[in-house]
XYZ file of C-alpha atoms in Angstrom:
730
model
C 124.337 104.928 146.425
C 123.935 107.611 144.501
C 124.223 111.112 145.591
C 121.577 112.181 142.556
C 118.250 113.190 143.805
C 117.173 112.359 140.400
C 118.661 110.477 137.548
C 116.800 112.710 135.640
C 117.365 116.149 137.568
C 117.550 118.602 134.996
C 120.033 120.851 137.325
C 123.664 121.166 134.904
C 126.399 119.793 137.222
C 129.616 119.787 136.273
C 130.769 116.647 138.247
C 127.684 114.118 138.362
C 126.712 114.899 134.909
C 126.269 111.996 132.710
C 126.446 114.706 129.475
C 130.327 114.124 129.963
C 131.895 112.444 127.102
C 134.654 110.440 124.865
C 136.924 111.235 122.497
C 136.675 109.256 119.811
C 139.434 107.807 117.702
C 138.809 108.685 113.984
C 141.167 107.228 111.714
C 144.361 104.618 113.054
C 146.751 102.631 111.575
C 147.625 99.546 113.085
C 149.915 97.680 112.476
C 150.517 94.226 114.046
C 152.487 90.815 114.251
C 152.804 88.191 111.975
C 150.421 84.660 113.011
C 148.760 85.482 115.965
C 150.184 83.789 119.177
C 147.155 81.119 119.423
C 145.142 83.457 121.290
C 145.444 80.900 123.726
C 141.384 78.981 124.336
C 142.750 77.813 127.937
C 142.086 80.776 130.806
C 143.865 80.919 133.896
C 141.084 78.938 135.958
C 141.622 76.081 133.263
C 138.277 77.107 131.681
C 137.883 77.720 127.835
C 137.578 81.320 126.983
C 134.380 83.171 125.244
C 135.086 82.266 121.875
C 135.069 79.840 118.834
C 137.847 78.983 117.196
C 138.201 80.901 113.982
C 139.778 77.474 111.943
C 141.097 78.211 108.267
C 142.247 81.154 109.051
C 146.502 81.673 108.985
C 146.844 84.641 109.539
C 147.279 87.300 112.814
C 143.779 88.970 111.085
C 140.932 86.874 112.262
C 138.579 87.785 115.082
C 137.153 84.589 116.995
C 132.690 84.501 117.265
C 131.965 84.434 121.016
C 130.526 81.050 122.132
C 130.228 81.749 126.100
C 129.569 84.843 128.821
C 131.253 84.635 132.523
C 129.736 87.440 133.609
C 125.946 86.634 132.903
C 125.619 84.421 135.270
C 128.967 83.682 137.204
C 129.571 80.657 135.352
C 131.028 79.761 131.703
C 127.373 79.860 129.935
C 126.521 79.057 126.417
C 125.249 82.531 124.822
C 122.917 80.779 123.462
C 121.751 79.399 126.394
C 121.091 82.720 128.390
C 117.778 83.862 128.309
C 118.583 87.418 127.956
C 121.067 89.415 125.817
C 124.686 89.403 125.801
C 127.466 90.938 124.028
C 130.426 90.135 123.766
C 133.504 92.133 122.661
C 137.092 89.761 122.860
C 140.511 91.360 122.416
C 140.624 90.247 118.279
C 138.318 92.990 117.310
C 139.757 95.476 119.699
C 142.684 95.119 117.615
C 141.259 95.088 114.499
C 139.171 98.180 115.023
C 141.926 99.763 116.724
C 140.316 100.845 120.180
C 141.875 103.071 122.647
C 139.223 103.155 125.620
C 136.597 100.807 126.756
C 133.841 103.134 125.362
C 135.180 102.724 121.517
C 135.269 99.367 121.782
C 131.821 99.118 122.018
C 130.726 101.472 119.527
C 129.612 98.451 117.183
C 127.728 96.637 120.111
C 124.363 96.832 119.845
C 121.982 98.595 123.021
C 125.321 100.363 123.926
C 126.141 104.804 123.597
C 129.558 104.977 124.537
C 130.711 107.634 123.217
C 127.459 110.214 124.045
C 130.149 113.417 125.274
C 132.033 112.704 122.138
C 135.873 114.806 122.428
C 135.090 114.678 126.408
C 134.867 111.073 127.934
C 138.436 110.876 128.295
C 137.743 113.139 131.367
C 134.954 111.168 132.483
C 134.269 107.809 131.092
C 130.087 107.222 131.045
C 128.053 104.575 129.090
C 124.897 104.041 128.571
C 122.540 101.237 128.032
C 119.125 101.067 127.105
C 118.695 104.703 128.596
C 120.881 104.121 131.775
C 123.666 104.150 133.165
C 125.987 101.354 132.008
C 128.266 99.907 135.661
C 131.482 98.843 134.864
C 132.646 96.063 136.441
C 136.250 94.477 136.650
C 136.554 90.411 136.467
C 132.884 90.911 138.175
C 133.764 93.137 140.735
C 132.586 96.868 141.207
C 134.461 99.373 140.484
C 134.153 103.184 141.400
C 131.436 104.197 138.619
C 129.395 107.720 138.077
C 126.146 105.963 139.966
C 128.258 106.983 143.893
C 131.200 109.645 142.728
C 131.733 112.317 140.878
C 135.473 111.977 139.105
C 136.480 109.257 140.463
C 135.635 106.570 137.956
C 138.024 103.411 137.143
C 138.815 103.940 133.281
C 141.372 101.481 132.415
C 143.396 100.762 128.957
C 141.543 98.219 126.689
C 144.973 96.522 126.138
C 144.829 95.324 129.202
C 141.414 93.149 128.700
C 140.687 89.669 127.070
C 137.277 90.930 126.915
C 134.345 93.312 127.162
C 131.328 91.569 128.115
C 127.803 93.744 128.261
C 124.767 92.308 129.750
C 121.710 94.063 128.501
C 119.570 94.834 131.290
C 118.832 94.359 135.287
C 121.682 92.577 136.954
C 120.856 92.730 140.685
C 120.768 88.914 141.743
C 123.672 88.436 141.311
C 125.923 92.143 141.479
C 123.794 93.719 144.088
C 122.798 97.847 143.708
C 122.957 98.536 139.377
C 121.041 100.500 137.812
C 119.056 98.674 135.472
C 121.187 99.447 131.808
C 123.196 96.573 133.210
C 126.467 95.169 133.596
C 129.431 95.688 131.401
C 132.201 93.070 132.773
C 136.213 93.904 132.063
C 137.471 90.375 131.888
C 141.121 90.960 132.495
C 143.992 88.726 130.321
C 144.930 85.548 132.276
C 147.892 83.852 132.502
C 148.332 81.062 129.845
C 149.661 77.841 129.447
C 150.067 78.549 125.592
C 153.172 81.280 125.094
C 152.928 84.753 124.333
C 154.788 87.161 123.200
C 153.441 90.444 121.686
C 155.293 94.386 121.680
C 154.057 97.049 119.712
C 154.507 100.940 119.359
C 151.705 103.225 117.377
C 152.241 106.843 115.915
C 149.865 108.863 114.428
C 147.588 111.761 114.695
C 148.180 114.682 117.107
C 151.200 113.969 117.801
C 150.773 110.266 119.198
C 153.268 108.021 120.921
C 152.415 104.686 121.993
C 154.517 101.277 123.128
C 153.507 97.710 124.723
C 154.167 94.144 125.483
C 152.598 91.277 126.375
C 153.876 88.376 127.291
C 152.602 84.993 129.515
C 153.674 81.069 129.489
C 155.222 78.929 131.679
C 157.031 79.678 134.893
C 157.361 75.954 135.491
C 158.361 73.280 133.480
C 154.991 71.251 134.329
C 152.805 74.173 133.727
C 151.564 73.972 137.499
C 152.640 78.064 137.429
C 151.704 80.202 134.489
C 153.026 84.231 134.576
C 150.518 87.171 132.147
C 153.326 90.613 132.190
C 150.746 93.612 130.437
C 152.259 97.045 130.232
C 151.588 100.315 127.493
C 152.567 103.248 128.052
C 151.109 106.611 126.416
C 151.796 110.264 124.706
C 149.656 112.270 122.722
C 148.090 115.556 122.053
C 143.707 115.866 121.494
C 141.790 117.496 118.831
C 141.526 120.236 121.190
C 144.310 122.552 121.785
C 146.554 122.672 124.478
C 144.847 119.174 126.785
C 147.236 116.478 125.791
C 146.918 112.828 127.468
C 149.604 110.783 129.081
C 149.308 106.937 130.433
C 151.694 104.411 131.603
C 149.683 100.676 132.416
C 151.210 97.959 134.134
C 149.018 94.721 134.450
C 151.132 91.266 136.483
C 149.179 88.204 137.457
C 150.032 85.059 138.376
C 148.247 81.510 138.517
C 149.007 78.419 140.391
C 148.201 75.140 140.728
C 149.151 73.090 143.181
C 147.075 70.194 141.377
C 144.065 69.225 138.940
C 141.049 70.520 141.622
C 142.650 74.112 142.962
C 143.547 77.065 141.164
C 144.120 80.157 143.034
C 145.203 82.956 140.399
C 146.229 87.178 141.540
C 145.612 89.489 139.364
C 147.124 92.975 139.718
C 146.194 96.708 137.541
C 148.394 99.818 138.070
C 147.812 103.198 135.773
C 148.861 107.008 136.055
C 147.641 109.264 133.699
C 149.265 112.452 134.591
C 147.295 114.135 131.726
C 143.804 112.488 131.849
C 142.793 114.541 128.566
C 140.291 117.374 127.279
C 136.951 117.521 129.540
C 134.983 120.887 128.857
C 131.297 122.032 126.492
C 130.270 124.310 124.442
C 126.869 125.793 123.654
C 124.204 124.823 121.076
C 124.529 128.183 119.545
C 128.246 128.335 117.845
C 128.036 124.692 117.962
C 124.540 123.407 116.504
C 124.233 126.459 114.521
C 125.906 129.054 113.666
C 126.646 132.175 116.278
C 126.710 135.492 114.813
C 130.614 135.192 113.637
C 129.970 131.184 112.450
C 130.221 128.135 114.700
C 133.601 127.312 117.892
C 136.185 125.736 115.709
C 136.059 121.997 117.531
C 140.129 122.325 118.251
C 138.980 125.509 120.783
C 139.768 124.857 124.062
C 136.772 126.529 126.497
C 139.250 126.219 129.437
C 142.016 127.725 130.631
C 145.374 126.121 129.745
C 147.132 127.990 132.685
C 144.564 126.342 134.960
C 143.751 123.507 134.004
C 144.630 120.124 135.309
C 143.131 116.868 135.170
C 145.240 113.487 136.379
C 144.178 109.853 137.681
C 145.957 107.745 139.340
C 144.337 104.094 139.401
C 144.720 100.957 140.721
C 143.300 96.958 141.780
C 144.948 93.751 143.230
C 142.827 90.662 143.687
C 142.595 86.892 143.825
C 140.677 84.312 142.247
C 140.258 81.181 144.176
C 138.540 77.936 143.399
C 138.648 74.353 144.579
C 136.806 71.546 143.531
C 135.667 69.478 146.314
C 134.784 66.028 144.166
C 132.301 66.117 141.417
C 129.612 67.683 142.482
C 130.954 70.475 144.947
C 133.522 73.930 143.667
C 134.435 76.385 146.201
C 134.964 79.713 145.059
C 135.944 83.076 147.011
C 136.845 85.990 144.828
C 138.304 89.508 146.569
C 139.377 92.722 144.935
C 140.355 95.920 145.574
C 140.237 98.612 143.941
C 141.927 102.765 144.172
C 141.210 105.367 142.120
C 142.241 109.250 142.693
C 140.882 112.102 140.751
C 141.929 115.561 140.842
C 140.366 117.851 138.488
C 140.889 121.322 137.997
C 139.183 123.247 135.465
C 137.331 126.581 133.745
C 134.108 125.103 132.759
C 132.072 127.459 129.869
C 128.265 128.224 131.355
C 126.564 129.718 127.422
C 127.085 133.421 125.498
C 127.511 136.238 128.022
C 123.588 137.974 127.502
C 123.746 140.450 124.531
C 126.907 138.520 122.846
C 127.819 136.321 120.343
C 131.005 135.694 120.515
C 132.159 135.969 124.477
C 130.770 133.047 127.239
C 130.359 133.257 130.685
C 132.409 131.051 132.496
C 133.670 129.196 136.235
C 136.452 128.186 138.046
C 136.147 124.328 139.470
C 138.081 121.971 141.333
C 136.814 118.489 142.383
C 139.503 116.893 144.295
C 138.554 112.959 145.038
C 139.490 109.952 146.255
C 137.369 105.835 145.626
C 138.153 102.923 147.432
C 136.728 99.492 146.322
C 136.547 96.748 148.780
C 134.486 93.509 147.427
C 134.751 89.661 148.435
C 132.579 87.178 146.633
C 132.593 83.518 148.180
C 130.622 80.533 146.693
C 129.318 76.944 146.398
C 129.133 75.254 142.438
C 127.519 72.307 142.766
C 126.700 70.296 139.574
C 123.881 67.799 140.168
C 121.072 66.136 138.700
C 117.413 65.456 139.798
C 115.778 63.060 137.616
C 116.024 64.241 133.878
C 116.838 67.520 135.300
C 120.547 68.493 135.374
C 120.696 71.157 137.713
C 124.127 74.201 137.933
C 123.551 75.474 141.461
C 125.468 78.876 142.351
C 124.676 79.847 146.143
C 126.972 82.713 147.637
C 127.429 85.601 149.713
C 129.117 88.562 148.593
C 129.857 92.011 151.111
C 131.169 95.587 148.839
C 132.809 98.361 151.408
C 133.190 101.576 149.565
C 135.059 104.855 150.924
C 135.294 108.004 149.211
C 136.161 111.589 149.791
C 135.552 114.184 147.602
C 136.347 118.238 147.988
C 134.405 120.679 146.012
C 135.314 124.269 144.793
C 133.557 126.430 142.717
C 134.456 130.110 141.687
C 134.120 132.666 139.366
C 136.232 133.124 136.073
C 136.612 135.759 133.405
C 134.966 135.471 130.238
C 136.017 134.328 127.235
C 136.332 135.247 122.970
C 136.014 131.719 121.779
C 136.884 133.428 118.741
C 139.966 135.471 119.674
C 140.766 132.883 122.615
C 142.581 135.473 125.544
C 142.592 133.366 128.722
C 144.233 135.179 131.248
C 145.117 134.704 134.353
C 142.226 132.885 137.293
C 142.333 132.578 141.579
C 141.709 128.979 142.919
C 138.264 128.869 144.184
C 137.626 128.295 148.231
C 136.256 124.689 149.120
C 132.893 124.602 148.682
C 131.355 121.011 149.508
C 133.832 118.464 151.344
C 131.348 114.842 150.788
C 133.127 111.625 153.440
C 131.242 109.346 152.434
C 130.796 105.881 153.216
C 129.297 102.338 151.816
C 128.483 98.900 152.281
C 126.374 95.966 150.775
C 125.440 93.230 151.788
C 124.402 90.366 150.335
C 122.938 87.017 149.443
C 121.817 84.840 146.581
C 121.025 81.899 144.498
C 120.759 81.098 140.588
C 119.920 77.883 139.135
C 120.406 76.754 135.674
C 118.477 74.063 134.955
C 118.134 71.449 131.534
C 115.764 69.263 130.146
C 116.249 67.625 127.059
C 116.378 71.275 125.078
C 115.097 73.576 127.791
C 117.152 75.963 129.352
C 115.582 77.203 132.375
C 117.636 80.011 134.608
C 115.497 80.942 138.225
C 117.436 83.457 140.509
C 117.688 85.446 144.163
C 118.767 87.616 146.076
C 118.387 89.746 149.274
C 120.359 93.033 149.738
C 120.687 94.585 153.156
C 122.967 97.948 151.643
C 123.755 101.243 154.258
C 125.549 104.444 153.254
C 126.357 107.426 155.745
C 127.530 110.847 154.044
C 129.296 113.497 156.190
C 129.462 117.168 154.956
C 131.556 119.485 157.409
C 131.679 122.560 155.542
C 127.769 122.166 154.892
C 127.387 121.244 158.432
C 125.834 117.702 156.624
C 125.003 113.985 157.707
C 122.440 111.899 156.160
C 122.681 108.017 156.929
C 120.473 105.685 154.750
C 119.525 101.739 154.620
C 118.398 99.919 151.870
C 117.431 96.326 152.158
C 115.591 94.536 148.675
C 114.901 91.408 147.274
C 115.646 90.916 143.428
C 114.724 88.006 141.122
C 115.167 86.873 137.934
C 114.123 83.738 136.231
C 113.975 83.119 132.591
C 113.306 80.553 129.733
C 115.059 78.972 126.140
C 114.239 76.200 123.953
C 117.643 74.588 121.679
C 116.103 73.685 118.350
C 118.266 71.025 116.735
C 119.097 74.007 113.688
C 120.930 75.752 116.340
C 117.567 79.045 116.536
C 117.106 79.628 120.549
C 114.318 82.075 121.588
C 114.303 82.983 124.863
C 111.775 84.986 127.367
C 112.955 86.169 130.604
C 112.164 88.868 133.241
C 114.419 90.898 135.675
C 114.575 93.445 138.739
C 116.517 95.220 139.740
C 117.717 97.978 142.622
C 119.247 100.862 142.942
C 119.943 102.919 146.794
C 118.589 106.939 146.521
C 119.467 109.652 148.907
C 116.774 111.995 149.574
C 115.004 113.100 152.196
C 110.693 113.119 151.956
C 108.377 114.959 153.727
C 107.463 114.017 157.356
C 111.284 112.726 157.899
C 111.234 109.251 155.365
C 114.720 108.631 153.777
C 114.093 107.494 150.152
C 113.114 104.209 149.565
C 115.893 102.319 146.682
C 114.611 102.851 143.098
C 113.197 99.168 141.488
C 113.291 98.253 137.655
C 111.577 95.400 136.235
C 112.749 94.541 132.783
C 110.712 91.817 130.329
C 112.741 90.501 127.254
C 111.879 88.335 124.519
C 113.956 87.122 121.843
C 115.999 84.560 119.485
C 119.630 83.581 119.181
C 120.629 82.244 116.833
C 124.176 79.630 116.210
C 123.969 76.979 113.694
C 126.039 73.902 115.170
C 130.124 74.154 113.551
C 129.776 77.255 112.303
C 131.410 80.877 112.692
C 128.505 82.934 113.657
C 126.776 84.293 115.994
C 123.088 86.799 115.861
C 121.261 87.412 118.584
C 117.694 89.819 117.801
C 115.827 90.953 121.370
C 112.745 92.875 122.308
C 112.676 94.531 125.691
C 110.314 96.761 127.726
C 112.436 97.731 131.010
C 110.314 100.738 133.947
C 112.183 101.958 136.396
C 110.531 103.675 139.226
C 110.282 105.121 142.980
C 112.224 107.759 140.986
C 112.840 110.592 143.194
C 111.329 113.985 142.176
C 110.525 117.262 143.800
C 107.681 117.520 145.734
C 104.870 119.491 144.413
C 103.274 120.002 147.311
C 106.222 120.516 150.037
C 109.163 122.999 148.754
C 112.418 121.859 149.269
C 111.826 117.624 149.619
C 111.609 115.340 146.883
C 108.558 112.355 146.711
C 109.248 109.097 144.907
C 106.979 109.682 142.011
C 109.007 109.425 139.606
C 108.692 106.873 136.701
C 110.695 106.059 133.346
C 110.328 104.367 130.951
C 112.912 102.348 128.280
C 111.380 100.147 125.233
C 113.286 98.594 121.729
C 114.927 96.146 119.589
C 118.162 94.849 119.099
C 119.777 93.313 116.414
C 123.228 91.991 116.257
C 125.451 89.790 114.561
C 128.721 88.517 114.768
C 129.899 86.016 111.920
C 132.272 84.901 109.208
C 130.620 84.943 105.730
C 133.131 83.193 103.564
C 136.438 82.285 104.571
C 138.043 85.952 103.047
C 134.562 88.131 104.573
C 133.625 88.421 108.520
C 131.323 90.550 109.506
C 130.137 92.872 113.110
C 126.759 94.611 112.744
C 124.241 95.808 114.788
C 120.566 98.065 115.021
C 119.271 99.318 118.278
C 115.820 101.172 118.008
C 115.258 103.074 121.321
C 112.175 104.333 123.157
C 113.584 105.839 126.322
C 110.709 108.300 128.219
C 110.139 109.930 131.196
C 107.174 108.633 132.081
C 106.534 111.054 135.330
C 108.203 113.670 137.278
C 108.008 117.221 139.276
C 110.732 118.179 137.773
C 111.479 120.579 135.037
C 114.237 121.594 132.193
C 115.449 124.650 130.511
C 114.599 125.527 126.885
C 117.149 126.969 124.559
C 115.285 130.129 125.092
C 115.492 129.607 129.119
C 111.976 129.141 129.510
C 110.627 125.983 132.060
C 108.993 122.478 130.983
C 107.661 119.469 132.354
C 110.697 116.520 132.175
C 107.700 114.184 132.319
C 107.229 113.012 128.924
C 110.090 114.193 127.919
C 112.578 111.488 125.331
C 115.852 111.152 127.666
C 118.757 113.151 126.415
C 121.271 112.125 124.479
C 119.663 108.528 123.722
C 118.872 108.085 119.921
C 116.176 106.597 118.381
C 117.607 104.602 115.931
C 121.837 103.205 115.743
C 122.706 101.363 113.123
C 126.306 100.436 112.723
C 128.442 97.464 110.142
C 131.849 96.131 110.127
C 133.537 94.115 107.548
C 136.844 93.202 106.785
C 137.957 90.657 104.037
C 141.596 89.592 103.866
C 143.405 87.391 101.431
C 144.778 84.045 101.998
C 146.021 83.216 98.842
C 148.235 84.807 95.482
C 150.131 87.474 94.851
C 147.592 89.340 97.632
C 147.968 87.041 100.395
C 148.086 88.561 103.828
C 146.450 91.818 102.277
C 142.873 92.519 104.087
C 140.728 95.515 104.188
C 138.259 96.754 106.559
C 135.862 99.337 105.992
C 132.529 100.488 108.861
C 129.862 103.144 108.927
C 128.226 104.468 111.920
C 124.682 106.034 111.938
C 122.665 107.720 114.737
C 119.505 109.607 114.358
C 119.163 112.612 116.286
C 118.931 112.887 119.774
C 117.371 115.822 121.654
C 118.537 117.954 125.317
C 116.739 116.849 128.974
C 113.728 119.590 127.447
C 113.538 118.336 124.467
C 113.473 121.942 122.267
C 117.574 121.485 120.783
C 117.518 118.453 118.267
C 121.160 117.619 117.458
C 120.883 115.962 114.040
C 121.758 112.739 112.943
C 125.087 111.453 111.970
C 126.794 109.050 109.820
C 130.313 108.293 110.431
C 132.472 105.712 107.673
C 135.756 103.621 108.993
C 137.802 102.323 107.132
C 140.928 100.189 107.687
C 144.544 97.867 105.972
C 146.589 95.741 106.992
C 149.082 92.473 105.742
C 150.532 90.214 107.822
C 153.972 89.167 106.594
C 153.663 85.808 107.624
C 156.993 86.261 109.675
C 155.750 87.738 113.424
C 154.686 91.236 111.871
C 151.343 91.911 110.697
C 151.043 96.013 109.855
C 147.473 97.094 109.272
C 145.760 100.998 108.968
C 142.524 101.489 110.377
C 140.062 104.692 109.857
C 137.309 105.810 112.242
C 135.868 109.319 111.127
C 137.196 108.796 106.919
C 135.668 111.669 106.473
C 136.341 114.374 109.100
C 133.039 114.606 109.771
C 132.281 117.750 112.468
C 129.363 117.034 114.221
C 128.054 117.431 118.273
C 128.089 114.226 119.495
C 125.013 115.481 122.305
C 123.306 118.302 124.294
C 122.555 118.277 127.845
C 121.786 121.480 127.728
C 121.777 125.040 125.529
C 124.317 125.297 127.059
C 125.865 121.406 127.396
C 127.330 120.286 124.325
C 130.117 118.432 122.989
C 131.745 117.825 119.808
C 132.500 114.688 118.349
C 136.358 113.646 117.581
C 137.190 114.185 113.830
C 139.460 112.425 111.585
C 142.228 110.504 113.475
C 145.272 108.164 111.998
C 146.690 106.090 113.975
C 149.735 103.613 112.958
C 150.822 100.589 115.083
C 153.577 98.213 114.278
C 152.898 94.631 116.715
C 155.963 91.645 116.489
C 155.174 88.440 117.891
C 157.290 85.477 118.682
């Protein structure tokens, strides 16, 4: 349950901001190994994975086109038959584009704003979809996220992922309390019957050194026992002077199939980041426009090297059990436990001092927290017919338990001349808050996917019971909260024989929130309704998939200040997001592959009693303002051309362009200009185990501001970066 009193609050908070950003990897040099080791099309549970095999391309650079997904329905469902927009980024795309984080992996995905905080995203990896926070799930199970926590947000290395599935829009019917922007389902690499053997090493910009391995196959000759072991290590500087990134990641997995009807897969991950990376802000004056001495360098550390420290430890373990009783019924149970411990000591900038154009105010801050999330999902899957109608009926009961503690301190810090930094000594602040939060949620849901001729109909409903308690002994407060909500969704698709599939859908979601209303009542959950229409296109046997969607998403009951009773809240807030999303994945010719997207987004705070601070320091009503950091238009295109014969056989090149139109701060008085970024690369498949490639992101080293939340809290985007990776596969 979110501790935020208002998702669009104008109050800047260094820990629960969605203004925290992401470090763009600008140039990447990938060296990867020869014939792809066959991208096994069978997952650990025996189901086909969500890709279309690209045939006829003889090297290891092919990017299969997704044809199905599991996260959108909790069953393996063709994308063409899902009446809602779904995007899939598979491991081949992540490798080809050399994505170093989940946020980078989503930069060519429609509807997603993944790098809103530029070079600060490593510190707190926030994602947005359709103007709302996008929650991350791991293998269909909730992970710690910013809707409940400050920095204790799981951020696993993407090298351990098979794919990322984005369900755009409300997803409460399957996942309970989630923000209306949607769900990013991270699918782990699974044990495979086809042998997997890969090692790699990376060097590059900012003294980056990385190495890793991915191994898998049969543990027994009969294939009843399979394994997967993935690991990587990282040591790197950052774009900003002094902060570093260090990481150790290991992920073992085992699948046991005692017979053809039963499967048990155990998945585990451990990641230790002793140095998470940079996290801070620059003022609009000195970044968006010149201060008296020009602009602040993107390499300037706005914190304090002798004080700043950010480390994170995270792990997860769980199992997926499935047993087929007969031709109709299948029993499933998925259990997952995640733990994140995040320790942050940081000195934050807070705008220029009064009367100064070179010296910023700062404050010292520490935030020590840990989060534990346990989830269990019990399902009965039934496949049967009622006359001419075929049903895939999923019924489930899930439960989640979250324990969270956050200790915070806030204190004074000396000012800093940003053009001639002298950091000095800084004392640790005293503890100002100590939260103990306990949350639990029980949900019962049912979903029926029906087929009748060329028609596909989806209907699902869910009832949730959610409870939370926030105890703060420092503040001498205790806040209990109980919520109950019913959500549902429905959708219809018609499959034309030529591969065109128009669809229409409605989906409803809820998100509990904590706040006291005048008269002693507690806040009800926010609710969101989404209407979506679109068309999908995938000709039979083709290696392409196209989605076009129009959506209208409204969230109501948002907490806002009670204008008549100071110190209390009222639920008069409303946020509305409307837009168009286009996405294309295609193999245009035997040599040429394309990934492209376009997003038009109009996201505004419709009703609110809150206000925001303008660039001049005045107060302006939040109602009617565009959501901060959200560009109206976003365009991306990525092309790869590879030679399969002749003197250039095995050689290929890629190029990408990403355009983000202007965005605004919360007051809508600070305009962040549009930016166009170019990516490029080359790769060479030796045909004998090795694949060599060179990827460039932000090729021309464009200096730009990624977003501004307020006049004092802007972040730079990442500059150019070059990475070189050597992969050997056998």
